[in-house]
PDB file of N, CA, C and O in Angstrom:
ATOM      1  N   MET A   1     -50.623 -10.937  -7.911  1.00 81.00           N
ATOM      2  CA  MET A   1     -51.815 -10.136  -7.784  1.00 81.00           C
ATOM      3  C   MET A   1     -52.824 -10.928  -6.958  1.00 81.00           C
ATOM      4  O   MET A   1     -53.001 -12.118  -7.165  1.00 81.00           O
ATOM      5  N   LYS A   2     -53.463 -10.266  -6.019  1.00 87.00           N
ATOM      6  CA  LYS A   2     -54.515 -10.895  -5.221  1.00 87.00           C
ATOM      7  C   LYS A   2     -55.829 -10.165  -5.486  1.00 87.00           C
ATOM      8  O   LYS A   2     -55.877  -8.941  -5.458  1.00 87.00           O
ATOM      9  N   LEU A   3     -56.865 -10.938  -5.744  1.00 88.00           N
ATOM     10  CA  LEU A   3     -58.186 -10.381  -6.052  1.00 88.00           C
ATOM     11  C   LEU A   3     -59.248 -11.027  -5.179  1.00 88.00           C
ATOM     12  O   LEU A   3     -59.108 -12.170  -4.768  1.00 88.00           O
ATOM     13  N   THR A   4     -60.318 -10.298  -4.939  1.00 91.00           N
ATOM     14  CA  THR A   4     -61.514 -10.871  -4.351  1.00 91.00           C
ATOM     15  C   THR A   4     -62.611 -10.733  -5.394  1.00 91.00           C
ATOM     16  O   THR A   4     -62.892  -9.629  -5.861  1.00 91.00           O
ATOM     17  N   CYS A   5     -63.180 -11.852  -5.799  1.00 92.00           N
ATOM     18  CA  CYS A   5     -64.202 -11.877  -6.849  1.00 92.00           C
ATOM     19  C   CYS A   5     -65.529 -12.342  -6.268  1.00 92.00           C
ATOM     20  O   CYS A   5     -65.559 -13.251  -5.449  1.00 92.00           O
ATOM     21  N   THR A   6     -66.601 -11.737  -6.721  1.00 93.00           N
ATOM     22  CA  THR A   6     -67.940 -12.153  -6.317  1.00 93.00           C
ATOM     23  C   THR A   6     -68.656 -12.712  -7.539  1.00 93.00           C
ATOM     24  O   THR A   6     -68.645 -12.097  -8.607  1.00 93.00           O
ATOM     25  N   TYR A   7     -69.242 -13.881  -7.361  1.00 94.00           N
ATOM     26  CA  TYR A   7     -69.982 -14.552  -8.430  1.00 94.00           C
ATOM     27  C   TYR A   7     -71.418 -14.741  -7.970  1.00 94.00           C
ATOM     28  O   TYR A   7     -71.672 -14.991  -6.800  1.00 94.00           O
ATOM     29  N   ARG A   8     -72.364 -14.630  -8.894  1.00 93.00           N
ATOM     30  CA  ARG A   8     -73.770 -14.876  -8.558  1.00 93.00           C
ATOM     31  C   ARG A   8     -74.302 -15.988  -9.445  1.00 93.00           C
ATOM     32  O   ARG A   8     -73.796 -16.212 -10.551  1.00 93.00           O
ATOM     33  N   PRO A   9     -75.338 -16.673  -8.964  1.00 93.00           N
ATOM     34  CA  PRO A   9     -75.922 -17.740  -9.775  1.00 93.00           C
ATOM     35  C   PRO A   9     -76.514 -17.174 -11.069  1.00 93.00           C
ATOM     36  O   PRO A   9     -77.034 -16.067 -11.081  1.00 93.00           O
ATOM     37  N   ARG A  10     -76.424 -17.952 -12.128  1.00 89.00           N
ATOM     38  CA  ARG A  10     -76.988 -17.512 -13.409  1.00 89.00           C
ATOM     39  C   ARG A  10     -78.521 -17.515 -13.372  1.00 89.00           C
ATOM     40  O   ARG A  10     -79.158 -16.743 -14.070  1.00 89.00           O
ATOM     41  N   ASP A  11     -79.079 -18.387 -12.564  1.00 87.00           N
ATOM     42  CA  ASP A  11     -80.540 -18.378 -12.411  1.00 87.00           C
ATOM     43  C   ASP A  11     -80.889 -17.570 -11.153  1.00 87.00           C
ATOM     44  O   ASP A  11     -80.023 -17.022 -10.505  1.00 87.00           O
ATOM     45  N   ALA A  12     -82.125 -17.500 -10.812  1.00 73.00           N
ATOM     46  CA  ALA A  12     -82.564 -16.677  -9.677  1.00 73.00           C
ATOM     47  C   ALA A  12     -82.349 -17.360  -8.327  1.00 73.00           C
ATOM     48  O   ALA A  12     -82.584 -16.745  -7.289  1.00 73.00           O
ATOM     49  N   TRP A  13     -81.909 -18.585  -8.307  1.00 81.00           N
ATOM     50  CA  TRP A  13     -81.793 -19.332  -7.056  1.00 81.00           C
ATOM     51  C   TRP A  13     -80.340 -19.388  -6.587  1.00 81.00           C
ATOM     52  O   TRP A  13     -79.422 -19.353  -7.372  1.00 81.00           O
ATOM     53  N   GLY A  14     -80.176 -19.490  -5.313  1.00 81.00           N
ATOM     54  CA  GLY A  14     -78.830 -19.615  -4.756  1.00 81.00           C
ATOM     55  C   GLY A  14     -78.287 -18.292  -4.252  1.00 81.00           C
ATOM     56  O   GLY A  14     -78.924 -17.252  -4.354  1.00 81.00           O
ATOM     57  N   GLU A  15     -77.114 -18.367  -3.700  1.00 88.00           N
ATOM     58  CA  GLU A  15     -76.498 -17.187  -3.103  1.00 88.00           C
ATOM     59  C   GLU A  15     -75.221 -16.819  -3.837  1.00 88.00           C
ATOM     60  O   GLU A  15     -74.613 -17.646  -4.513  1.00 88.00           O
ATOM     61  N   GLU A  16     -74.813 -15.556  -3.672  1.00 90.00           N
ATOM     62  CA  GLU A  16     -73.552 -15.118  -4.243  1.00 90.00           C
ATOM     63  C   GLU A  16     -72.398 -15.828  -3.536  1.00 90.00           C
ATOM     64  O   GLU A  16     -72.493 -16.183  -2.372  1.00 90.00           O
ATOM     65  N   VAL A  17     -71.318 -16.039  -4.259  1.00 92.00           N
ATOM     66  CA  VAL A  17     -70.131 -16.716  -3.746  1.00 92.00           C
ATOM     67  C   VAL A  17     -68.952 -15.768  -3.896  1.00 92.00           C
ATOM     68  O   VAL A  17     -68.784 -15.149  -4.947  1.00 92.00           O
ATOM     69  N   GLU A  18     -68.153 -15.651  -2.844  1.00 93.00           N
ATOM     70  CA  GLU A  18     -66.954 -14.825  -2.912  1.00 93.00           C
ATOM     71  C   GLU A  18     -65.737 -15.743  -2.961  1.00 93.00           C
ATOM     72  O   GLU A  18     -65.639 -16.684  -2.179  1.00 93.00           O
ATOM     73  N   ARG A  19     -64.847 -15.479  -3.894  1.00 91.00           N
ATOM     74  CA  ARG A  19     -63.627 -16.279  -4.034  1.00 91.00           C
ATOM     75  C   ARG A  19     -62.420 -15.357  -3.979  1.00 91.00           C
ATOM     76  O   ARG A  19     -62.450 -14.250  -4.496  1.00 91.00           O
ATOM     77  N   HIS A  20     -61.352 -15.841  -3.380  1.00 91.00           N
ATOM     78  CA  HIS A  20     -60.090 -15.117  -3.355  1.00 91.00           C
ATOM     79  C   HIS A  20     -59.182 -15.765  -4.397  1.00 91.00           C
ATOM     80  O   HIS A  20     -58.939 -16.961  -4.345  1.00 91.00           O
ATOM     81  N   VAL A  21     -58.732 -14.969  -5.345  1.00 85.00           N
ATOM     82  CA  VAL A  21     -57.937 -15.449  -6.465  1.00 85.00           C
ATOM     83  C   VAL A  21     -56.547 -14.837  -6.348  1.00 85.00           C
ATOM     84  O   VAL A  21     -56.405 -13.639  -6.117  1.00 85.00           O
ATOM     85  N   GLU A  22     -55.518 -15.672  -6.532  1.00 84.00           N
ATOM     86  CA  GLU A  22     -54.148 -15.175  -6.462  1.00 84.00           C
ATOM     87  C   GLU A  22     -53.360 -15.734  -7.633  1.00 84.00           C
ATOM     88  O   GLU A  22     -53.503 -16.901  -7.988  1.00 84.00           O
ATOM     89  N   GLY A  23     -52.565 -14.890  -8.227  1.00 78.00           N
ATOM     90  CA  GLY A  23     -51.747 -15.335  -9.340  1.00 78.00           C
ATOM     91  C   GLY A  23     -50.921 -14.199  -9.886  1.00 78.00           C
ATOM     92  O   GLY A  23     -50.995 -13.068  -9.409  1.00 78.00           O
ATOM     93  N   PRO A  24     -50.120 -14.496 -10.905  1.00 79.00           N
ATOM     94  CA  PRO A  24     -49.298 -13.449 -11.510  1.00 79.00           C
ATOM     95  C   PRO A  24     -50.176 -12.441 -12.248  1.00 79.00           C
ATOM     96  O   PRO A  24     -51.305 -12.747 -12.626  1.00 79.00           O
ATOM     97  N   ALA A  25     -49.659 -11.248 -12.420  1.00 78.00           N
ATOM     98  CA  ALA A  25     -50.392 -10.234 -13.177  1.00 78.00           C
ATOM     99  C   ALA A  25     -50.605 -10.744 -14.600  1.00 78.00           C
ATOM    100  O   ALA A  25     -49.674 -11.230 -15.228  1.00 78.00           O
ATOM    101  N   PRO A  26     -51.819 -10.685 -15.103  1.00 77.00           N
ATOM    102  CA  PRO A  26     -52.098 -11.191 -16.453  1.00 77.00           C
ATOM    103  C   PRO A  26     -51.441 -10.311 -17.516  1.00 77.00           C
ATOM    104  O   PRO A  26     -51.230  -9.122 -17.318  1.00 77.00           O
ATOM    105  N   ARG A  27     -51.122 -10.927 -18.645  1.00 84.00           N
ATOM    106  CA  ARG A  27     -50.482 -10.200 -19.746  1.00 84.00           C
ATOM    107  C   ARG A  27     -51.493  -9.472 -20.623  1.00 84.00           C
ATOM    108  O   ARG A  27     -51.140  -8.566 -21.350  1.00 84.00           O
ATOM    109  N   SER A  28     -52.745  -9.898 -20.588  1.00 86.00           N
ATOM    110  CA  SER A  28     -53.761  -9.265 -21.425  1.00 86.00           C
ATOM    111  C   SER A  28     -55.111  -9.322 -20.725  1.00 86.00           C
ATOM    112  O   SER A  28     -55.301 -10.066 -19.767  1.00 86.00           O
ATOM    113  N   THR A  29     -56.047  -8.557 -21.230  1.00 84.00           N
ATOM    114  CA  THR A  29     -57.405  -8.574 -20.697  1.00 84.00           C
ATOM    115  C   THR A  29     -58.028  -9.948 -20.870  1.00 84.00           C
ATOM    116  O   THR A  29     -58.714 -10.446 -19.974  1.00 84.00           O
ATOM    117  N   ALA A  30     -57.772 -10.587 -21.994  1.00 87.00           N
ATOM    118  CA  ALA A  30     -58.324 -11.925 -22.251  1.00 87.00           C
ATOM    119  C   ALA A  30     -57.802 -12.928 -21.214  1.00 87.00           C
ATOM    120  O   ALA A  30     -58.565 -13.755 -20.713  1.00 87.00           O
ATOM    121  N   ASP A  31     -56.503 -12.858 -20.896  1.00 85.00           N
ATOM    122  CA  ASP A  31     -55.936 -13.747 -19.862  1.00 85.00           C
ATOM    123  C   ASP A  31     -56.588 -13.491 -18.515  1.00 85.00           C
ATOM    124  O   ASP A  31     -56.881 -14.409 -17.756  1.00 85.00           O
ATOM    125  N   PHE A  32     -56.788 -12.214 -18.199  1.00 83.00           N
ATOM    126  CA  PHE A  32     -57.396 -11.815 -16.933  1.00 83.00           C
ATOM    127  C   PHE A  32     -58.810 -12.379 -16.809  1.00 83.00           C
ATOM    128  O   PHE A  32     -59.167 -12.999 -15.819  1.00 83.00           O
ATOM    129  N   LEU A  33     -59.614 -12.205 -17.851  1.00 84.00           N
ATOM    130  CA  LEU A  33     -60.991 -12.696 -17.827  1.00 84.00           C
ATOM    131  C   LEU A  33     -61.047 -14.223 -17.801  1.00 84.00           C
ATOM    132  O   LEU A  33     -61.909 -14.803 -17.142  1.00 84.00           O
ATOM    133  N   ALA A  34     -60.130 -14.873 -18.489  1.00 86.00           N
ATOM    134  CA  ALA A  34     -60.084 -16.340 -18.486  1.00 86.00           C
ATOM    135  C   ALA A  34     -59.768 -16.858 -17.084  1.00 86.00           C
ATOM    136  O   ALA A  34     -60.358 -17.843 -16.632  1.00 86.00           O
ATOM    137  N   LEU A  35     -58.848 -16.199 -16.383  1.00 84.00           N
ATOM    138  CA  LEU A  35     -58.513 -16.587 -15.010  1.00 84.00           C
ATOM    139  C   LEU A  35     -59.729 -16.471 -14.098  1.00 84.00           C
ATOM    140  O   LEU A  35     -60.048 -17.391 -13.346  1.00 84.00           O
ATOM    141  N   LEU A  36     -60.432 -15.353 -14.188  1.00 86.00           N
ATOM    142  CA  LEU A  36     -61.598 -15.135 -13.327  1.00 86.00           C
ATOM    143  C   LEU A  36     -62.741 -16.081 -13.669  1.00 86.00           C
ATOM    144  O   LEU A  36     -63.435 -16.578 -12.793  1.00 86.00           O
ATOM    145  N   ASP A  37     -62.937 -16.346 -14.957  1.00 86.00           N
ATOM    146  CA  ASP A  37     -63.977 -17.267 -15.383  1.00 86.00           C
ATOM    147  C   ASP A  37     -63.680 -18.684 -14.905  1.00 86.00           C
ATOM    148  O   ASP A  37     -64.582 -19.413 -14.502  1.00 86.00           O
ATOM    149  N   ALA A  38     -62.414 -19.067 -14.912  1.00 87.00           N
ATOM    150  CA  ALA A  38     -62.029 -20.409 -14.454  1.00 87.00           C
ATOM    151  C   ALA A  38     -62.297 -20.601 -12.966  1.00 87.00           C
ATOM    152  O   ALA A  38     -62.543 -21.717 -12.511  1.00 87.00           O
ATOM    153  N   GLU A  39     -62.291 -19.528 -12.207  1.00 86.00           N
ATOM    154  CA  GLU A  39     -62.544 -19.602 -10.766  1.00 86.00           C
ATOM    155  C   GLU A  39     -64.035 -19.634 -10.417  1.00 86.00           C
ATOM    156  O   GLU A  39     -64.396 -19.901  -9.279  1.00 86.00           O
ATOM    157  N   ALA A  40     -64.892 -19.357 -11.386  1.00 89.00           N
ATOM    158  CA  ALA A  40     -66.335 -19.298 -11.125  1.00 89.00           C
ATOM    159  C   ALA A  40     -66.880 -20.682 -10.774  1.00 89.00           C
ATOM    160  O   ALA A  40     -66.580 -21.661 -11.452  1.00 89.00           O
ATOM    161  N   PRO A  41     -67.677 -20.750  -9.709  1.00 89.00           N
ATOM    162  CA  PRO A  41     -68.332 -22.022  -9.402  1.00 89.00           C
ATOM    163  C   PRO A  41     -69.314 -22.380 -10.521  1.00 89.00           C
ATOM    164  O   PRO A  41     -69.771 -21.504 -11.252  1.00 89.00           O
ATOM    165  N   ASP A  42     -69.643 -23.649 -10.647  1.00 89.00           N
ATOM    166  CA  ASP A  42     -70.598 -24.082 -11.668  1.00 89.00           C
ATOM    167  C   ASP A  42     -71.901 -23.300 -11.557  1.00 89.00           C
ATOM    168  O   ASP A  42     -72.437 -23.128 -10.470  1.00 89.00           O
ATOM    169  N   GLY A  43     -72.392 -22.838 -12.700  1.00 89.00           N
ATOM    170  CA  GLY A  43     -73.675 -22.144 -12.742  1.00 89.00           C
ATOM    171  C   GLY A  43     -73.634 -20.715 -12.242  1.00 89.00           C
ATOM    172  O   GLY A  43     -74.666 -20.105 -12.013  1.00 89.00           O
ATOM    173  N   HIS A  44     -72.443 -20.141 -12.060  1.00 92.00           N
ATOM    174  CA  HIS A  44     -72.306 -18.774 -11.563  1.00 92.00           C
ATOM    175  C   HIS A  44     -71.613 -17.899 -12.600  1.00 92.00           C
ATOM    176  O   HIS A  44     -70.911 -18.382 -13.462  1.00 92.00           O
ATOM    177  N   GLU A  45     -71.828 -16.581 -12.495  1.00 90.00           N
ATOM    178  CA  GLU A  45     -71.156 -15.617 -13.353  1.00 90.00           C
ATOM    179  C   GLU A  45     -70.511 -14.530 -12.502  1.00 90.00           C
ATOM    180  O   GLU A  45     -70.975 -14.230 -11.406  1.00 90.00           O
ATOM    181  N   LEU A  46     -69.474 -13.939 -13.016  1.00 90.00           N
ATOM    182  CA  LEU A  46     -68.720 -12.913 -12.313  1.00 90.00           C
ATOM    183  C   LEU A  46     -69.539 -11.615 -12.243  1.00 90.00           C
ATOM    184  O   LEU A  46     -70.098 -11.175 -13.241  1.00 90.00           O
ATOM    185  N   VAL A  47     -69.612 -11.017 -11.046  1.00 91.00           N
ATOM    186  CA  VAL A  47     -70.325  -9.743 -10.913  1.00 91.00           C
ATOM    187  C   VAL A  47     -69.439  -8.615 -10.390  1.00 91.00           C
ATOM    188  O   VAL A  47     -69.711  -7.462 -10.638  1.00 91.00           O
ATOM    189  N   SER A  48     -68.359  -8.937  -9.670  1.00 91.00           N
ATOM    190  CA  SER A  48     -67.464  -7.872  -9.204  1.00 91.00           C
ATOM    191  C   SER A  48     -66.080  -8.411  -8.931  1.00 91.00           C
ATOM    192  O   SER A  48     -65.903  -9.587  -8.620  1.00 91.00           O
ATOM    193  N   VAL A  49     -65.105  -7.517  -9.054  1.00 89.00           N
ATOM    194  CA  VAL A  49     -63.702  -7.832  -8.787  1.00 89.00           C
ATOM    195  C   VAL A  49     -63.125  -6.701  -7.967  1.00 89.00           C
ATOM    196  O   VAL A  49     -63.322  -5.523  -8.293  1.00 89.00           O
ATOM    197  N   ARG A  50     -62.406  -7.056  -6.915  1.00 90.00           N
ATOM    198  CA  ARG A  50     -61.723  -6.049  -6.110  1.00 90.00           C
ATOM    199  C   ARG A  50     -60.251  -6.444  -6.021  1.00 90.00           C
ATOM    200  O   ARG A  50     -59.929  -7.580  -5.669  1.00 90.00           O
ATOM    201  N   ILE A  51     -59.357  -5.532  -6.373  1.00 86.00           N
ATOM    202  CA  ILE A  51     -57.924  -5.803  -6.275  1.00 86.00           C
ATOM    203  C   ILE A  51     -57.506  -5.619  -4.830  1.00 86.00           C
ATOM    204  O   ILE A  51     -57.718  -4.562  -4.239  1.00 86.00           O
ATOM    205  N   VAL A  52     -56.927  -6.677  -4.261  1.00 86.00           N
ATOM    206  CA  VAL A  52     -56.476  -6.648  -2.872  1.00 86.00           C
ATOM    207  C   VAL A  52     -55.013  -6.221  -2.811  1.00 86.00           C
ATOM    208  O   VAL A  52     -54.618  -5.436  -1.969  1.00 86.00           O
ATOM    209  N   GLN A  53     -54.198  -6.759  -3.724  1.00 80.00           N
ATOM    210  CA  GLN A  53     -52.772  -6.440  -3.759  1.00 80.00           C
ATOM    211  C   GLN A  53     -52.270  -6.629  -5.175  1.00 80.00           C
ATOM    212  O   GLN A  53     -52.591  -7.623  -5.821  1.00 80.00           O
ATOM    213  N   ARG A  54     -51.462  -5.713  -5.649  1.00 69.00           N
ATOM    214  CA  ARG A  54     -50.869  -5.833  -6.995  1.00 69.00           C
ATOM    215  C   ARG A  54     -49.550  -6.525  -6.929  1.00 69.00           C
ATOM    216  O   ARG A  54     -48.828  -6.493  -6.032  1.00 69.00           O
TER     217      ARG A  54
END
């Protein structure tokens, strides 16, 4: 599975960061969220996910 994720800073400063994440299809929602959270830059939170390829 290939995803494009956008993360924004938790505070009001800084810019949004886009990351391309690739890996096997997750077995559960918890696994999916853990994968995306692990890709977040320090001090950022996930704001959007776009599936590029299943």
